[in-house]
Tab-separated table of C-alpha atoms in Angstrom:
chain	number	residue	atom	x	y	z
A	1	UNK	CA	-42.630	59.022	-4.144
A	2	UNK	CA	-45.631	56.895	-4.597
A	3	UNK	CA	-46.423	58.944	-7.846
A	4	UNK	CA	-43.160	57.795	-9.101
A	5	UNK	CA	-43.999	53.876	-8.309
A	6	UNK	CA	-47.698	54.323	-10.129
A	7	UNK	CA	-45.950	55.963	-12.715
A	8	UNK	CA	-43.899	52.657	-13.289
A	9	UNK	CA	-46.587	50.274	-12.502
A	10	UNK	CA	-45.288	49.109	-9.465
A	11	UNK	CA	-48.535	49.940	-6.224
A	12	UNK	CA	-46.205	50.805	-3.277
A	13	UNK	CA	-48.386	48.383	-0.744
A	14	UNK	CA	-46.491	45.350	-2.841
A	15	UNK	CA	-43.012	47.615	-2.079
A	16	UNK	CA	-43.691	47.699	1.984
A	17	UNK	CA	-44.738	44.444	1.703
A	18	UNK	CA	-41.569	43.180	0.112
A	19	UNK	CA	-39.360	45.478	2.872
A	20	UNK	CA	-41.356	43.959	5.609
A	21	UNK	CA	-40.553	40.851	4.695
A	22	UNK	CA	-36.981	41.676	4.105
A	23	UNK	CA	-37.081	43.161	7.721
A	24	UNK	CA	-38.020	39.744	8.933
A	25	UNK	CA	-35.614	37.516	7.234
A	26	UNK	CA	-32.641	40.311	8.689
A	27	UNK	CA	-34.486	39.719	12.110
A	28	UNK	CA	-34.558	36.014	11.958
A	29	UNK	CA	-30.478	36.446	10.761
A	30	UNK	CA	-29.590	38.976	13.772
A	31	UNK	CA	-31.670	36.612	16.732
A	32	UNK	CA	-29.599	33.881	15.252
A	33	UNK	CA	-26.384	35.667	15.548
A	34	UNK	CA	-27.331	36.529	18.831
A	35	UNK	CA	-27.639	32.859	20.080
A	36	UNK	CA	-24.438	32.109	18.293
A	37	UNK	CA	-22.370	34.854	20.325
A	38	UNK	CA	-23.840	34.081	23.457
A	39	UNK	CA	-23.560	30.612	23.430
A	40	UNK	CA	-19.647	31.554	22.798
A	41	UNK	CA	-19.601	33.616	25.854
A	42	UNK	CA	-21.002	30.738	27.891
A	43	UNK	CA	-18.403	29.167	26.397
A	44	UNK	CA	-15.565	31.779	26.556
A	45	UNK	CA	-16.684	32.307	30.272
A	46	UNK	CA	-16.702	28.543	31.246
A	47	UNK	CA	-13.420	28.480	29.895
A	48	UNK	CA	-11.578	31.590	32.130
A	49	UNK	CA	-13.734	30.562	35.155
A	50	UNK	CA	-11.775	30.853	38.254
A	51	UNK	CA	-8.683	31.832	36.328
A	52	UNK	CA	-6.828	35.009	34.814
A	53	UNK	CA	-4.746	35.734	31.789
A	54	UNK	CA	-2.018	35.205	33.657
A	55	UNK	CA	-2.524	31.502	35.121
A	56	UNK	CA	-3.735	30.877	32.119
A	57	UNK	CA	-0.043	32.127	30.370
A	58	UNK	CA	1.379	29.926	33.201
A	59	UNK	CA	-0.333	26.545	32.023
A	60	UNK	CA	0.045	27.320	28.489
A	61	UNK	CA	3.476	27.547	28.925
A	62	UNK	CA	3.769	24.426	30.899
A	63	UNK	CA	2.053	22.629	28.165
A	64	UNK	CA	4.415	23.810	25.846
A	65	UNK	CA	7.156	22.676	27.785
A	66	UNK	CA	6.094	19.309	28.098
A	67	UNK	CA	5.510	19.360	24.294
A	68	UNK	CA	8.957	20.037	24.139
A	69	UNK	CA	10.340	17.079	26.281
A	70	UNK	CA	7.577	14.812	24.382
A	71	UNK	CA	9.234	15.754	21.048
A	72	UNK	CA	12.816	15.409	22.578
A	73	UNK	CA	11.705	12.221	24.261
A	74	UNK	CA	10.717	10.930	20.888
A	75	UNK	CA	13.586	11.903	18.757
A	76	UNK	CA	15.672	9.788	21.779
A	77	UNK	CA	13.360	6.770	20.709
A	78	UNK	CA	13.560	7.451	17.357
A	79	UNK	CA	17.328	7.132	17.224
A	80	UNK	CA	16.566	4.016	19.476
A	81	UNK	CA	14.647	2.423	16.862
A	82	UNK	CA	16.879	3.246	14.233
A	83	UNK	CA	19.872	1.539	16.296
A	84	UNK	CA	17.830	-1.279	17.224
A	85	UNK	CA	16.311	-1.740	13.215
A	86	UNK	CA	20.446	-1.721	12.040
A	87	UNK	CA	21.136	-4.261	14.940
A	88	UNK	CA	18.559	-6.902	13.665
A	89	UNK	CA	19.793	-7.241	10.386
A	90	UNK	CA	22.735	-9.040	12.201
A	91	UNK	CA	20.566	-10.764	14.735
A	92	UNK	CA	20.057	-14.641	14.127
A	93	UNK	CA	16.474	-14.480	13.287
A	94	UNK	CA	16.248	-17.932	11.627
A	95	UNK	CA	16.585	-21.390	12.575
A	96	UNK	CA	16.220	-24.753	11.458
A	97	UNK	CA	16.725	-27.957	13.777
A	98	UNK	CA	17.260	-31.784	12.634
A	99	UNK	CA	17.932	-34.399	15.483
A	100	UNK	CA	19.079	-37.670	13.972
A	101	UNK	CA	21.010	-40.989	15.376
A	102	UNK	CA	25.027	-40.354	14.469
A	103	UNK	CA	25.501	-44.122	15.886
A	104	UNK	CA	23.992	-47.324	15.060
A	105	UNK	CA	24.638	-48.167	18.579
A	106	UNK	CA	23.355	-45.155	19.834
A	107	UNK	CA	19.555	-44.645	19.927
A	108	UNK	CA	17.193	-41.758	20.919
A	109	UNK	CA	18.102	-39.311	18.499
A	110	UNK	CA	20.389	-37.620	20.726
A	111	UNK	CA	22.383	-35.621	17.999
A	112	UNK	CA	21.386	-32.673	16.079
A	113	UNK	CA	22.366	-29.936	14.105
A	114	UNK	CA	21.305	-26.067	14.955
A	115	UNK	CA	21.309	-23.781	11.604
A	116	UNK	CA	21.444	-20.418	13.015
A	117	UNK	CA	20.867	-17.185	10.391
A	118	UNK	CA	19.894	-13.733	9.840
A	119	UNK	CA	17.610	-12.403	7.506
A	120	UNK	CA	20.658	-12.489	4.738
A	121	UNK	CA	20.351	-16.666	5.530
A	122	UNK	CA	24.145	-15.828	6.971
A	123	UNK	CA	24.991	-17.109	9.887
A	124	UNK	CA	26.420	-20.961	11.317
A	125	UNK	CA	25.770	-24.582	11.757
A	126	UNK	CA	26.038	-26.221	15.024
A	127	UNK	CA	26.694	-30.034	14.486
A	128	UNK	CA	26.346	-31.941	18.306
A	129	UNK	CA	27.216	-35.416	17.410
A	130	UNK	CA	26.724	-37.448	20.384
A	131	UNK	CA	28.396	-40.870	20.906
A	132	UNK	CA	28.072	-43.584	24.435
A	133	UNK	CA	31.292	-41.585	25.523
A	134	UNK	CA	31.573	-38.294	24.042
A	135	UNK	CA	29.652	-35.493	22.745
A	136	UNK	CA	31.220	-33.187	19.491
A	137	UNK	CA	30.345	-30.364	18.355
A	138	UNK	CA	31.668	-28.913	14.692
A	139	UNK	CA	30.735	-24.891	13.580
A	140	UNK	CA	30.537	-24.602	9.829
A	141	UNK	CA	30.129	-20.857	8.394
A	142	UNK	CA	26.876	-20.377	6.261
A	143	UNK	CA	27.148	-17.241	3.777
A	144	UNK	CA	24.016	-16.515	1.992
A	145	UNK	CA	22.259	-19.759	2.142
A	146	UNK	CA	25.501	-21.987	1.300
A	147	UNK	CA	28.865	-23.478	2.519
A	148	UNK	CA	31.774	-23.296	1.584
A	149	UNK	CA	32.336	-26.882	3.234
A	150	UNK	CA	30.743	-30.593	2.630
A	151	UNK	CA	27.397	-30.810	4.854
A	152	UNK	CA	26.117	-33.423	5.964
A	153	UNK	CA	22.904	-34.681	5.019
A	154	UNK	CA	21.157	-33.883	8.259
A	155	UNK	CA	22.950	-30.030	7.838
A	156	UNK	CA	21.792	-29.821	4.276
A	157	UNK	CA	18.067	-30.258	6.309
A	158	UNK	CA	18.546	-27.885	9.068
A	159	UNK	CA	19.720	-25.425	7.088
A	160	UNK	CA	16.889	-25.993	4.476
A	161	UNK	CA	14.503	-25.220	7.413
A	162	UNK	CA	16.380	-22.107	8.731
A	163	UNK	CA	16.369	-20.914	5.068
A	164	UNK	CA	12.652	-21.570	4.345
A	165	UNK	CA	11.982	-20.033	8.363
A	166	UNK	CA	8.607	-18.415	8.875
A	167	UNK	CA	7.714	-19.327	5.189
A	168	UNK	CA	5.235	-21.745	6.049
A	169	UNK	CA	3.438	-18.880	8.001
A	170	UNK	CA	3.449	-15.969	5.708
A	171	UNK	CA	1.731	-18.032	3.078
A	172	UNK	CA	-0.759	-19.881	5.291
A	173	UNK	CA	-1.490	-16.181	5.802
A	174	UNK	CA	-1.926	-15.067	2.930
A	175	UNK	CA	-3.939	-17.679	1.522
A	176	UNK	CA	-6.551	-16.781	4.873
C-alpha cells in the first residue's frame, strides 16, 4: 500500500499524520458529546427525582386541567368585556358645567346647567335655575352635539364644554 502512495507522490508519514489528526478532532467531537448527554441526564434525573411516570401523568394532567378552566375563565371575561365595551358607548362619558346668576337679586352663582353625553355628544341638559323661593329644573334632549330646542346662553356653554370634554388633555398630550 505504501508502494501505491510513492507511486503517486504522496509519503504515507504525511497520510498517518493527516488520520491522526482527524482522530483527534473526532475525539475532541465525541468528549464533547459526552458532556452534552450527561449534563442532560443530570438534568433528566433532577427532573424525575422522587417521582414516577405515573405522578408525573397525575400533575401533568392537573396542569392541563387548570389550563382548561384558565381558558374557560377567560372566554367568561372576554364576553364580559365585550358586554361592558357595547355598554359604554351609551354611558354619559362627557360633561360640561356652567354656574351662572339666573336673578339679579339672587347672588352666588347658585344656578347651573349640567350637559351630560356619550361619546356620540348624545345625551341631556340639566338646567337648575335657582330663585330666593324656588329651585327649577328643565331637561332638554341633546342629539349629536345639538338641540332641537332654544338654549340658553349658559347651555350653549355647558354643552360646548361637554362636547370639547377631555380635548384639552389629549392635545396637551400630544404636544408632550
Amino acid at each position: 500500500m505504501s508502494e501505491f502512495f510513492l507511486s503517486i507522490g504522496i509519503d504515507p508519514a504525511v497520510i498517518i499524520l493527516v488520520l491522526a489528526v482527524f482522530i483527534v478532532i473526532l475525539f475532541l467531537i465525541v468528549f464533547r458529546m459526552g458532556m452534552r448527554i450527561r449534563r442532560l441526564e443530570r438534568k433528566y434525573k433532577g427532573f424525575m427525582r422522587g417521582k414516577d411516570g405515573q405522578s408525573l401523568e397525575r400533575i401533568f394532567a392537573q396542569r392541563f386541567r387548570e389550563l382548561e378552566r384558565l381558558s374557560e375563565t377567560n372566554d367568561i371575561h372576554n364576553q364580559k368585556i365585550d358586554i361592558l365595551d357595547q355598554n359604554y358607548k351609551r354611558l354619559f362619558s362627557k360633561y360640561g358645567v356652567e354656574k351662572y346668576d339666573a336673578f339679579d337679586d339672587v347672588g352666588g352663582k347658585m344656578s347651573f346647567v349640567l350637559a351630560m353625553l356619550d361619546k356620540n355628544n348624545t345625551g341631556v341638559i340639566l338646567n337648575a335655575i335657582h330663585s330666593r323661593d324656588n329651585c327649577f329644573l328643565y331637561l332638554k334632549e341633546i342629539v349629536k352635539g345639538e338641540s332641537y330646542v332654544m338654549l340658553s346662553q349658559e347651555e350653549v356653554e355647558a354643552l360646548r364644554k361637554a362636547v370639547n370634554f377631555g380635548l384639552a388633555e389629549s392635545v396637551q398630550q400630544g404636544t408632550e
